């Protein structure tokens, strides 16, 4: 019997040896879980398993501390407590000041900050008002912890430890508390085990793309504590740093033999989340792209009919579109040069104007993953001669950015890359709702959709229509130039096009014919000015002739090299859709595994 009581008492020992630490760390964690809620999500609530999973986490930490000899334990416990309070303060501070908990981008910006910038930051964002904000709650818990520790130290110095129980009573008491702790631990373990497994999967991924893809699955980890978010941010930055190092290591290796500047002005417009079947160019019955349709009818725009994206995630697409690596090649995307560097070495002035990829404190991991290599100072300087410095509420802001750049200087040979917000969710936020809300739910006959979904459906088309106006304004700026423009979105988008009643993207789903149609098939077209068509009659004829070829946009850099007249060993004619020797039978692997053309055969 005594042995059983002793065994039960072992479950209580981690808490009894670290009682104050357990209580205050639990209070700190619970405070953070209940106050830091995702403000941008309607109806957001605290993590529902926070109480039970927090017990598991703090108990496990105390169990590890209990294994350390007593003389060392108190110092290790002090260091751990200071770290956890510091991380919580940083996390809650970010939440208060930037409406976002700690993210990989915030950590990256911190690492890139020098002493002067840090001083200016503290002066701007740290004030007495923080003490009355949620940050004050963390400070209060820390203060109470300090007061308690001082009182306990004073008690021990006075040798007053309160009344002591007899050994039998102590044995029974520890056993009862151990039984309670064991029951709680068993329950909490069963509740949170799936999330712990998901955390292990997330933190052990070997590249940033795998991390992002893991976060798109339904079973992805909930990083519900500040220390989890710090660990994830450190891991994400470590993985980003590895790929940055590889890319930087390849700088200067891109060989350019010569350049005849076949196309003086090349423009690449990268859109966002564009379902091909919501464009009039591909038969949609609502007037969402009237300006593009008009240009197609006057034969200045050629729409390609069989184009897919390699992924349905922006970051994956950007890595593959900017790299001369192509899906199916050996190695990784960062093992090959990026095409803007090749253009710069050939003598083109390269301009990048983005309305998404700017390092911002509250940036989500998806934007971090897509833009980290473009925002790295060393790589950015190698890739671009010029780029904008801020994002805008709507895409008309990129027009103003371009106009300001051109006003300073116009370059004879230029590659201009526009990256739009396009139809990125939330669709209502992608266009000026007061002046550009053209479509209404009444314009659709969708009895299968609720009133709210009908409005979302209409606003998607409003975003497409607004995008059409922005794209047309870009084309107008090159009508008097010897210019060729390529338009493509990064991927497609679901928006109630079938009976699923769904909008957005199904990242964790198995790719079938329906999913490929909605999320991977994309609009893709080439426009050329009158001057370009007159000076490149055979090239324009080839564009029209080859517009029905099967194509995947990871091969785009090779087409761009051809259009630029850049002679380099990096160019592969079998990947250039405008070359007579283009390989039409090369598999188009969606997410690197599903053969798109085989899906079409099975339909």
Coordinates of C-alpha atoms in Angstrom, one line a residue:
X1 CA 0.0 0.0 0.0
X2 CA 2.8 2.4 0.9
X3 CA 4.5 1.7 -2.4
X4 CA 1.3 2.6 -4.3
X5 CA 0.9 5.8 -2.4
X6 CA 4.5 6.7 -3.1
X7 CA 4.0 6.0 -6.8
X8 CA 0.9 8.2 -6.9
X9 CA 2.9 10.9 -5.1
X10 CA 5.4 11.0 -8.0
X11 CA 2.8 12.6 -10.2
X12 CA 2.5 15.4 -7.7
X13 CA 6.2 15.9 -7.3
X14 CA 6.8 18.1 -10.4
X15 CA 4.2 20.5 -9.1
X16 CA 5.2 20.4 -5.5
X17 CA 8.9 21.0 -6.3
X18 CA 8.0 24.0 -8.5
X19 CA 4.7 25.2 -7.0
X20 CA 5.0 28.9 -7.5
X21 CA 6.6 28.5 -10.9
X22 CA 3.7 26.2 -12.0
X23 CA 1.0 28.6 -10.8
X24 CA 2.5 31.8 -12.3
X25 CA 3.5 30.2 -15.6
X26 CA 0.0 28.8 -15.9
X27 CA -1.5 32.2 -15.1
X28 CA 0.8 33.9 -17.7
X29 CA -0.1 31.4 -20.4
X30 CA -3.8 31.5 -19.7
X31 CA -3.8 35.3 -19.7
X32 CA -2.1 35.3 -23.1
X33 CA -4.5 32.7 -24.6
X34 CA -7.6 34.6 -23.4
X35 CA -6.5 38.1 -24.5
X36 CA -4.7 37.6 -27.7
X37 CA -7.4 36.8 -30.2
X38 CA -7.2 37.2 -34.0
X39 CA -8.8 40.6 -34.4
X40 CA -9.1 40.3 -38.2
X41 CA -11.3 37.2 -38.0
X42 CA -15.0 37.8 -37.4
X43 CA -16.3 35.8 -34.4
X44 CA -12.8 34.8 -33.3
X45 CA -12.6 33.2 -29.9
X46 CA -9.7 31.9 -27.7
X47 CA -8.2 28.5 -28.5
X48 CA -10.8 26.1 -27.0
X49 CA -8.2 23.6 -25.6
X50 CA -6.0 26.3 -24.0
X51 CA -6.8 25.4 -20.4
X52 CA -6.1 21.7 -20.8
X53 CA -3.1 22.0 -23.2
X54 CA -1.6 24.6 -21.0
X55 CA -1.7 22.3 -18.0
X56 CA 0.1 19.6 -20.1
X57 CA 2.8 22.1 -21.2
X58 CA 3.5 23.6 -17.8
X59 CA 3.4 20.2 -16.1
X60 CA 5.9 18.8 -18.6
X61 CA 8.2 21.8 -18.1
X62 CA 8.0 21.3 -14.3
X63 CA 8.7 17.6 -14.7
X64 CA 11.9 18.4 -16.6
X65 CA 12.9 20.9 -13.9
X66 CA 12.3 18.2 -11.3
X67 CA 15.0 16.1 -12.9
X68 CA 17.6 18.8 -12.2
X69 CA 19.4 18.7 -8.9
X70 CA 18.0 21.2 -6.4
X71 CA 21.0 23.4 -6.1
X72 CA 20.9 24.0 -9.9
X73 CA 17.2 23.9 -10.4
X74 CA 16.4 27.2 -8.9
X75 CA 18.7 29.0 -11.2
X76 CA 17.5 27.2 -14.3
X77 CA 13.9 27.9 -13.2
X78 CA 14.8 31.6 -12.9
X79 CA 16.3 31.7 -16.4
X80 CA 13.3 29.9 -17.8
X81 CA 10.8 32.2 -16.1
X82 CA 12.7 35.4 -17.3
X83 CA 12.7 34.0 -20.9
X84 CA 9.0 33.2 -20.8
X85 CA 8.0 36.5 -19.4
X86 CA 10.2 38.3 -21.9
X87 CA 8.7 36.3 -24.8
X88 CA 5.2 37.0 -23.5
X89 CA 5.9 40.7 -23.2
X90 CA 7.2 40.8 -26.8
X91 CA 4.2 38.9 -28.1
X92 CA 1.6 40.9 -26.3
X93 CA 3.4 44.2 -27.3
X94 CA 3.2 43.2 -30.9
X95 CA -0.5 42.4 -30.5
X96 CA -1.2 45.8 -28.9
X97 CA 0.9 47.9 -31.3
X98 CA 0.4 46.0 -34.6
X99 CA -2.7 43.9 -34.0
X100 CA -0.8 40.7 -34.6
X101 CA 1.0 38.3 -32.4
X102 CA 4.7 37.5 -33.1
X103 CA 5.4 36.5 -36.7
X104 CA 8.5 35.4 -38.6
X105 CA 8.6 38.8 -40.4
X106 CA 8.6 40.7 -37.1
X107 CA 11.6 38.6 -35.9
X108 CA 13.3 39.2 -39.3
X109 CA 12.8 42.9 -39.0
X110 CA 14.2 42.8 -35.5
X111 CA 17.3 41.0 -36.6
X112 CA 17.8 43.7 -39.4
X113 CA 17.4 46.6 -37.0
X114 CA 20.4 48.6 -36.0
X115 CA 20.9 50.6 -32.7
X116 CA 19.7 53.9 -34.1
X117 CA 16.6 52.3 -35.6
X118 CA 15.9 50.5 -32.3
X119 CA 16.1 53.7 -30.4
X120 CA 13.7 55.4 -32.8
X121 CA 11.3 52.5 -32.5
X122 CA 11.3 52.5 -28.7
X123 CA 10.7 56.3 -28.7
X124 CA 7.7 55.9 -31.1
X125 CA 6.0 52.8 -29.7
X126 CA 6.9 52.5 -26.1
X127 CA 5.1 54.8 -23.7
X128 CA 3.2 54.9 -20.4
X129 CA 0.0 53.9 -22.2
X130 CA 1.5 50.4 -22.4
X131 CA 1.0 49.9 -18.7
X132 CA -2.7 50.3 -19.0
X133 CA -2.9 48.0 -22.1
X134 CA -2.7 44.2 -22.2
X135 CA 1.0 44.5 -21.7
X136 CA 0.3 45.7 -18.2
X137 CA -1.3 42.4 -17.4
X138 CA 1.9 40.5 -18.2
X139 CA 3.9 43.0 -16.1
X140 CA 1.4 42.5 -13.2
X141 CA 1.8 38.7 -13.2
X142 CA 5.5 39.1 -13.3
X143 CA 5.4 41.6 -10.4
X144 CA 3.3 39.3 -8.3
X145 CA 5.7 36.4 -9.1
X146 CA 8.6 38.5 -7.9
X147 CA 6.8 39.6 -4.7
X148 CA 5.9 36.0 -3.9
X149 CA 9.5 34.9 -4.5
X150 CA 10.8 37.6 -2.2
X151 CA 8.3 36.6 0.6
X152 CA 9.3 32.9 0.3
X153 CA 13.0 33.8 0.4
X154 CA 12.3 35.9 3.6
X155 CA 10.4 33.0 5.2
X156 CA 13.2 30.6 4.5
X157 CA 15.7 33.1 6.0
X158 CA 13.5 33.3 9.1
X159 CA 13.3 29.5 9.1
X160 CA 9.5 29.7 9.3
X161 CA 7.9 27.3 6.9
X162 CA 4.5 26.9 8.6
X163 CA 3.0 23.9 10.3
X164 CA 4.4 20.5 9.1
X165 CA 2.3 17.4 8.5
X166 CA 3.2 14.0 9.9
X167 CA 4.9 11.6 7.5
X168 CA 1.8 9.4 7.1
X169 CA -0.4 12.4 6.5
X170 CA 2.1 13.8 4.1
X171 CA 2.3 10.5 2.2
X172 CA -1.5 10.3 1.9
X173 CA -1.8 14.0 0.9
X174 CA 0.8 13.6 -1.8
X175 CA -0.8 10.5 -3.1
X176 CA -4.2 12.2 -3.3
X177 CA -2.8 15.2 -5.1
X178 CA -0.7 12.9 -7.3
X179 CA -3.9 11.0 -8.2
X180 CA -5.6 14.3 -9.1
X181 CA -2.5 15.3 -11.2
X182 CA -2.4 12.0 -13.0
X183 CA -6.1 12.2 -13.9
X184 CA -5.7 15.7 -15.2
X185 CA -2.6 14.9 -17.0
X186 CA -4.2 11.9 -18.7
X187 CA -7.2 13.9 -19.7
X188 CA -5.2 16.9 -21.0
X189 CA -2.8 14.6 -22.9
X190 CA -5.7 13.0 -24.8
X191 CA -7.1 16.4 -25.6
X192 CA -4.0 18.0 -26.9
X193 CA -2.0 15.1 -28.3
X194 CA -3.1 15.8 -31.9
X195 CA -1.9 19.4 -31.7
X196 CA 1.4 18.4 -30.2
X197 CA 2.0 16.0 -33.1
X198 CA 1.1 18.8 -35.5
X199 CA 3.6 21.1 -33.8
X200 CA 6.3 18.5 -34.2
X201 CA 5.5 18.1 -37.8
X202 CA 5.6 21.9 -38.3
X203 CA 8.8 22.6 -36.5
X204 CA 10.7 19.7 -38.1
X205 CA 10.0 20.6 -41.7
X206 CA 13.1 21.0 -43.8
X207 CA 12.3 24.0 -46.0
X208 CA 10.0 27.0 -45.8
X209 CA 7.7 25.7 -48.6
X210 CA 6.9 22.5 -46.6
X211 CA 6.2 24.7 -43.5
X212 CA 3.7 26.8 -45.4
X213 CA 2.0 23.8 -46.9
X214 CA 1.7 22.2 -43.5
X215 CA -0.1 25.3 -42.3
X216 CA -2.6 25.0 -45.0
X217 CA -3.8 21.6 -43.9
X218 CA -6.9 21.2 -41.7
X219 CA -4.8 19.4 -39.0
X220 CA -2.2 22.2 -38.8
X221 CA -0.7 23.2 -35.4
X222 CA -2.3 25.8 -33.3
X223 CA 0.6 27.9 -31.9
X224 CA -1.5 29.1 -28.9
X225 CA 1.3 30.3 -26.7
X226 CA 3.9 33.1 -27.2
X227 CA 6.8 30.7 -26.7
X228 CA 5.4 28.5 -29.5
X229 CA 5.1 31.5 -31.8
X230 CA 8.7 32.5 -31.0
X231 CA 10.0 29.0 -31.7
X232 CA 8.1 28.9 -35.0
X233 CA 9.4 32.4 -36.0
X234 CA 13.0 31.3 -35.2
X235 CA 12.6 28.1 -37.2
X236 CA 11.0 30.0 -40.2
X237 CA 13.8 32.5 -40.2
X238 CA 16.4 29.7 -40.0
X239 CA 14.9 28.0 -43.0
X240 CA 14.6 31.3 -44.9
X241 CA 18.2 32.0 -44.1
X242 CA 19.3 28.7 -45.6
X243 CA 17.6 29.4 -48.9
X244 CA 18.8 33.0 -48.9
X245 CA 22.4 31.7 -48.4
X246 CA 22.0 29.4 -51.4
X247 CA 20.6 32.1 -53.6
X248 CA 23.3 34.6 -52.5
X249 CA 25.9 31.9 -53.2
X250 CA 24.7 31.8 -56.8
X251 CA 24.8 35.6 -57.4
X252 CA 27.1 36.5 -60.2
X253 CA 27.1 33.0 -61.7
X254 CA 24.5 33.7 -64.3
X255 CA 26.4 33.8 -67.6
X256 CA 25.1 36.1 -70.4
X257 CA 26.9 35.8 -73.7
X258 CA 25.1 38.7 -75.5
X259 CA 21.8 40.5 -75.8
X260 CA 20.1 42.0 -78.8
X261 CA 17.2 43.5 -76.8
X262 CA 14.6 41.9 -79.1
X263 CA 11.9 43.5 -77.0
X264 CA 12.9 47.0 -75.7
X265 CA 10.0 47.1 -73.2
X266 CA 8.9 43.9 -71.5
X267 CA 6.2 44.0 -68.9
X268 CA 5.1 41.2 -66.7
X269 CA 1.8 41.6 -64.7
X270 CA 1.3 39.1 -62.0
X271 CA -2.3 39.0 -60.7
X272 CA -3.8 37.2 -57.8
X273 CA -6.4 34.5 -57.3
X274 CA -8.0 34.7 -60.7
X275 CA -10.5 32.0 -61.7
X276 CA -10.2 31.7 -65.5
X277 CA -13.9 31.0 -65.9
X278 CA -14.8 34.4 -64.4
X279 CA -13.1 36.1 -67.3
X280 CA -15.0 37.0 -70.5
X281 CA -11.9 36.0 -72.5
X282 CA -12.8 32.4 -71.5
X283 CA -16.5 32.6 -72.1
X284 CA -17.9 34.0 -68.8
X285 CA -21.3 35.6 -69.3
X286 CA -20.9 38.6 -67.0
X287 CA -19.0 41.6 -68.1
X288 CA -16.0 41.3 -65.8
X289 CA -13.2 41.9 -68.3
X290 CA -14.7 44.2 -71.0
X291 CA -11.4 46.1 -71.6
X292 CA -9.4 43.0 -72.1
X293 CA -12.1 41.6 -74.4
X294 CA -12.0 44.7 -76.5
X295 CA -8.3 44.4 -76.9
X296 CA -8.6 40.8 -77.9
X297 CA -11.2 41.7 -80.5
X298 CA -8.9 44.4 -82.0
X299 CA -6.2 41.6 -82.3
X300 CA -3.7 43.3 -79.9
X301 CA -4.2 40.7 -77.2
X302 CA -3.8 36.9 -77.5
X303 CA -5.4 34.7 -74.8
X304 CA -3.7 31.4 -74.3
X305 CA -6.2 28.6 -73.8
X306 CA -4.3 25.8 -71.9
X307 CA -2.2 27.3 -69.0
X308 CA -1.9 26.1 -65.4
X309 CA -0.1 27.2 -62.3
X310 CA 2.2 24.7 -60.6
X311 CA 0.8 25.5 -57.2
X312 CA -2.3 27.1 -55.7
X313 CA -0.1 29.0 -53.2
X314 CA 1.3 32.4 -54.0
X315 CA 4.7 31.8 -52.4
X316 CA 5.3 28.5 -54.2
X317 CA 4.4 30.1 -57.5
X318 CA 6.6 33.1 -57.0
X319 CA 9.6 30.9 -56.2
X320 CA 9.1 28.8 -59.3
X321 CA 8.3 31.7 -61.6
X322 CA 11.3 33.8 -60.6
X323 CA 13.7 30.9 -60.6
X324 CA 15.1 29.3 -63.8
X325 CA 14.5 26.0 -62.0
X326 CA 11.5 24.2 -63.5
X327 CA 9.2 21.6 -61.8
X328 CA 10.8 18.2 -62.5
X329 CA 14.4 19.4 -62.5
X330 CA 16.9 18.0 -60.0
X331 CA 17.5 20.0 -56.8
X332 CA 15.4 22.9 -55.4
X333 CA 14.2 26.2 -56.8
X334 CA 16.9 28.2 -55.0
X335 CA 19.6 26.2 -56.8
X336 CA 19.1 28.1 -60.0
X337 CA 19.5 31.9 -60.8
X338 CA 16.6 34.2 -60.7
X339 CA 15.6 35.7 -64.0
X340 CA 15.6 39.4 -63.0
X341 CA 19.4 39.1 -62.2
X342 CA 19.9 37.6 -65.7
X343 CA 18.0 40.6 -67.3
X344 CA 20.1 43.1 -65.3
X345 CA 23.4 41.4 -66.4
X346 CA 22.1 41.6 -70.0
X347 CA 21.6 45.3 -69.7
X348 CA 17.9 45.7 -69.0
X349 CA 16.7 48.1 -66.3
X350 CA 14.6 46.0 -64.0
X351 CA 11.7 47.5 -62.0
X352 CA 9.6 45.7 -59.5
X353 CA 6.4 47.2 -58.3
X354 CA 4.4 45.1 -55.8
X355 CA 1.3 45.7 -53.8
X356 CA 1.9 42.6 -51.6
X357 CA 5.5 41.7 -50.8
X358 CA 6.7 44.3 -48.3
X359 CA 8.0 43.3 -44.9
X360 CA 5.3 44.3 -42.5
X361 CA 5.0 43.5 -38.8
X362 CA 1.7 41.7 -39.0
X363 CA 2.6 39.8 -42.2
X364 CA 1.3 36.3 -42.4
X365 CA 3.6 33.3 -43.0
X366 CA 2.3 33.0 -46.6
X367 CA 3.5 36.5 -47.5
X368 CA 6.7 35.9 -45.6
X369 CA 7.4 32.7 -47.4
X370 CA 6.7 34.3 -50.8
X371 CA 8.5 37.5 -50.3
X372 CA 11.5 36.8 -48.0
X373 CA 13.9 36.3 -50.9
X374 CA 12.6 39.4 -52.8
X375 CA 12.9 41.5 -49.6
X376 CA 16.3 40.4 -48.6
X377 CA 18.5 43.6 -49.1
X378 CA 21.4 41.8 -50.8
X379 CA 19.2 39.8 -53.2
X380 CA 16.9 42.8 -53.9
X381 CA 19.8 44.9 -54.9
X382 CA 21.0 42.2 -57.2
X383 CA 17.6 41.6 -58.8
X384 CA 16.1 45.1 -59.2
X385 CA 17.4 48.5 -60.2
X386 CA 14.2 50.1 -58.8
X387 CA 11.3 49.0 -56.7
X388 CA 8.5 50.7 -54.8
X389 CA 8.6 51.1 -51.0
X390 CA 5.0 50.7 -49.8
X391 CA 1.8 48.9 -50.4
X392 CA -1.6 50.5 -51.1
X393 CA -5.2 49.8 -50.2
X394 CA -6.1 49.3 -53.8
X395 CA -4.1 48.4 -56.9
X396 CA -4.4 51.8 -58.4
X397 CA -1.5 52.7 -56.1
X398 CA 1.0 50.7 -58.2
X399 CA 0.1 53.0 -61.2
X400 CA 1.1 56.0 -59.2
X401 CA 4.3 54.3 -58.1
X402 CA 5.2 53.5 -61.8
X403 CA 4.3 57.1 -62.9
X404 CA 6.6 58.5 -60.3
X405 CA 9.5 56.3 -61.4
X406 CA 9.0 57.1 -65.1
X407 CA 8.8 60.8 -64.3
X408 CA 12.3 60.6 -62.9
X409 CA 13.8 58.6 -65.8
X410 CA 12.6 56.5 -68.8
X411 CA 14.9 53.7 -69.8
X412 CA 15.4 52.5 -73.4
X413 CA 15.5 48.8 -72.4
X414 CA 13.3 47.9 -69.4
X415 CA 11.7 44.9 -67.7
X416 CA 8.9 46.0 -65.5
X417 CA 7.2 43.6 -63.1
X418 CA 3.8 44.6 -61.6
X419 CA 2.6 42.4 -58.7
X420 CA -1.1 43.2 -58.0
X421 CA -3.4 42.4 -55.0
X422 CA -5.9 41.4 -57.6
X423 CA -8.7 39.2 -56.3
X424 CA -7.1 38.2 -53.0
X425 CA -9.6 37.5 -50.3
X426 CA -11.4 39.4 -48.8
X427 CA -12.9 40.4 -52.2
X428 CA -14.8 43.3 -50.8
X429 CA -11.5 44.9 -49.8
X430 CA -10.0 44.6 -53.3
X431 CA -11.9 47.5 -54.9
X432 CA -13.3 50.9 -53.9
X433 CA -16.8 49.7 -52.7
X434 CA -18.5 53.1 -53.0
X435 CA -17.5 53.8 -56.6
X436 CA -16.8 50.4 -58.1
X437 CA -19.4 48.1 -56.8
X438 CA -21.0 47.2 -60.1
X439 CA -22.4 43.6 -59.6
X440 CA -25.1 42.8 -57.1
X441 CA -26.6 39.5 -55.9
X442 CA -29.7 40.2 -58.0
X443 CA -27.5 39.8 -61.1
X444 CA -27.1 36.1 -60.5
X445 CA -29.7 33.3 -60.4
X446 CA -28.2 31.3 -57.6
X447 CA -31.0 29.9 -55.3
X448 CA -28.4 27.5 -53.9
X449 CA -26.5 30.3 -52.2
X450 CA -27.4 32.2 -49.1
X451 CA -27.8 36.0 -49.3
X452 CA -24.3 36.4 -47.7
X453 CA -22.7 34.0 -50.2
X454 CA -24.4 35.7 -53.1
X455 CA -22.9 39.0 -52.0
X456 CA -19.4 37.4 -51.8
X457 CA -20.0 35.9 -55.3
X458 CA -20.9 39.3 -56.7
X459 CA -18.0 41.0 -55.0
X460 CA -15.5 38.5 -56.5
X461 CA -16.7 39.7 -59.9
X462 CA -16.5 43.3 -58.8
X463 CA -12.8 42.6 -57.9
X464 CA -12.3 41.0 -61.3
X465 CA -13.8 44.0 -63.0
X466 CA -11.7 46.4 -61.0
X467 CA -8.6 44.3 -61.9
X468 CA -9.6 44.7 -65.5
X469 CA -9.5 48.5 -65.2
X470 CA -6.0 48.4 -63.5
X471 CA -4.6 46.1 -66.1
X472 CA -6.0 48.3 -68.9
X473 CA -4.4 51.4 -67.3
X474 CA -1.0 49.6 -67.3
X475 CA -1.4 48.7 -71.0
X476 CA -2.3 52.4 -71.8
X477 CA 1.1 53.4 -70.3
X478 CA 2.8 51.3 -73.0
X479 CA 0.7 51.9 -76.0
X480 CA 3.2 54.3 -77.5
X481 CA 6.2 52.1 -76.7
X482 CA 7.8 49.2 -78.5
X483 CA 6.3 47.0 -75.8
X484 CA 5.1 43.5 -75.1
X485 CA 3.0 42.7 -72.0
X486 CA 2.4 39.3 -70.4
X487 CA -0.4 38.9 -67.9
X488 CA -0.9 35.9 -65.5
X489 CA -2.3 35.4 -62.0
X490 CA -0.3 33.3 -59.5
X491 CA -3.1 30.7 -59.3
X492 CA -6.9 30.2 -59.6
X493 CA -9.6 30.6 -56.9
X494 CA -12.8 28.8 -55.9
X495 CA -15.8 31.1 -55.9
X496 CA -19.1 29.1 -55.9
X497 CA -18.5 27.9 -59.5
X498 CA -20.2 24.6 -58.7
X499 CA -22.4 22.9 -56.1
X500 CA -19.7 23.0 -53.4
X501 CA -20.8 26.4 -52.2
X502 CA -17.2 27.2 -51.3
X503 CA -14.8 30.1 -51.9
X504 CA -11.1 30.4 -51.4
X505 CA -8.7 27.4 -51.9
X506 CA -8.7 23.8 -50.6
X507 CA -5.0 23.4 -49.9
X508 CA -5.1 20.1 -48.1
X509 CA -7.4 18.4 -50.6
X510 CA -6.3 15.7 -53.1
X511 CA -6.0 17.2 -56.6
X512 CA -8.8 16.0 -58.8
X513 CA -10.2 17.3 -62.1
X514 CA -12.6 19.7 -60.4
X515 CA -9.9 21.2 -58.1
X516 CA -7.4 21.5 -60.9
X517 CA -10.0 23.4 -63.0
X518 CA -10.9 25.9 -60.3
X519 CA -7.6 26.5 -58.5
X520 CA -4.8 25.7 -61.0
X521 CA -6.2 26.6 -64.5
X522 CA -5.5 30.3 -65.0
X523 CA -6.0 33.1 -67.6
X524 CA -2.8 33.9 -69.5
X525 CA -2.4 36.4 -72.3
X526 CA 0.1 38.4 -74.2
X527 CA -0.6 42.0 -75.5
X528 CA 1.7 43.9 -77.8
X529 CA 1.6 47.6 -78.8
X530 CA 1.1 48.5 -82.5
X531 CA 4.7 49.5 -82.8
X532 CA 5.8 46.1 -81.5
X533 CA 3.5 44.2 -83.8
X534 CA 4.8 46.1 -86.8
X535 CA 8.5 45.6 -85.9
X536 CA 8.0 41.9 -84.8
X537 CA 5.5 40.5 -87.4
X538 CA 6.9 37.0 -87.2
X539 CA 7.2 37.0 -83.4
X540 CA 3.6 38.2 -83.2
X541 CA 2.6 35.5 -85.6
X542 CA 4.3 32.9 -83.4
X543 CA 2.4 34.1 -80.4
X544 CA -0.9 33.8 -82.2
X545 CA 0.0 30.3 -83.6
X546 CA 1.2 28.9 -80.3
X547 CA -1.5 30.2 -78.0
X548 CA -3.2 26.8 -77.7
X549 CA 0.0 25.0 -76.6
X550 CA -0.1 23.3 -73.1
X551 CA 1.9 25.5 -70.7
X552 CA 2.7 25.8 -67.0
X553 CA 4.0 29.1 -65.8
X554 CA 7.1 27.8 -64.0
X555 CA 8.6 27.8 -67.5
X556 CA 7.9 31.5 -68.0
X557 CA 11.5 32.7 -67.3
X558 CA 12.7 30.9 -70.5
X559 CA 10.0 32.7 -72.6
X560 CA 11.1 36.0 -71.1
X561 CA 14.7 35.3 -72.0
X562 CA 13.6 34.7 -75.6
X563 CA 11.6 37.9 -75.7
X564 CA 14.6 39.8 -74.3
X565 CA 16.9 38.4 -76.9
X566 CA 19.2 37.3 -74.1
X567 CA 21.7 34.7 -75.2
X568 CA 22.7 32.5 -72.3
X569 CA 23.4 28.8 -71.5
X570 CA 20.6 29.1 -69.0
X571 CA 18.0 29.4 -71.7
X572 CA 16.2 26.1 -72.6
X573 CA 14.2 26.2 -75.8
X574 CA 12.2 23.1 -74.9
X575 CA 10.7 25.2 -72.1
X576 CA 9.9 28.3 -74.2
X577 CA 6.3 28.2 -75.4
X578 CA 7.2 30.5 -78.3
X579 CA 10.0 28.3 -79.6
X580 CA 9.3 25.8 -82.4
X581 CA 11.1 23.1 -80.4
X582 CA 9.0 23.6 -77.3
X583 CA 8.3 20.3 -75.5
X584 CA 4.5 20.0 -75.4
X585 CA 4.7 16.6 -73.8
X586 CA 6.7 17.6 -70.7
X587 CA 4.5 16.6 -67.7
X588 CA 2.8 19.5 -66.0
X589 CA 3.0 18.4 -62.3
X590 CA 0.6 20.2 -60.0
X591 CA 2.2 20.5 -56.5
X592 CA 5.1 18.6 -58.0
X593 CA 3.2 15.3 -58.0
X594 CA -0.1 15.3 -59.9
X595 CA 0.1 15.2 -63.7
X596 CA -2.5 17.7 -64.9
X597 CA -2.8 16.2 -68.4
X598 CA -3.6 12.8 -67.0
X599 CA -6.4 14.3 -64.9
X600 CA -7.9 15.7 -68.1
X601 CA -7.7 12.3 -69.8
X602 CA -9.6 10.7 -66.9
X603 CA -12.5 13.2 -66.8

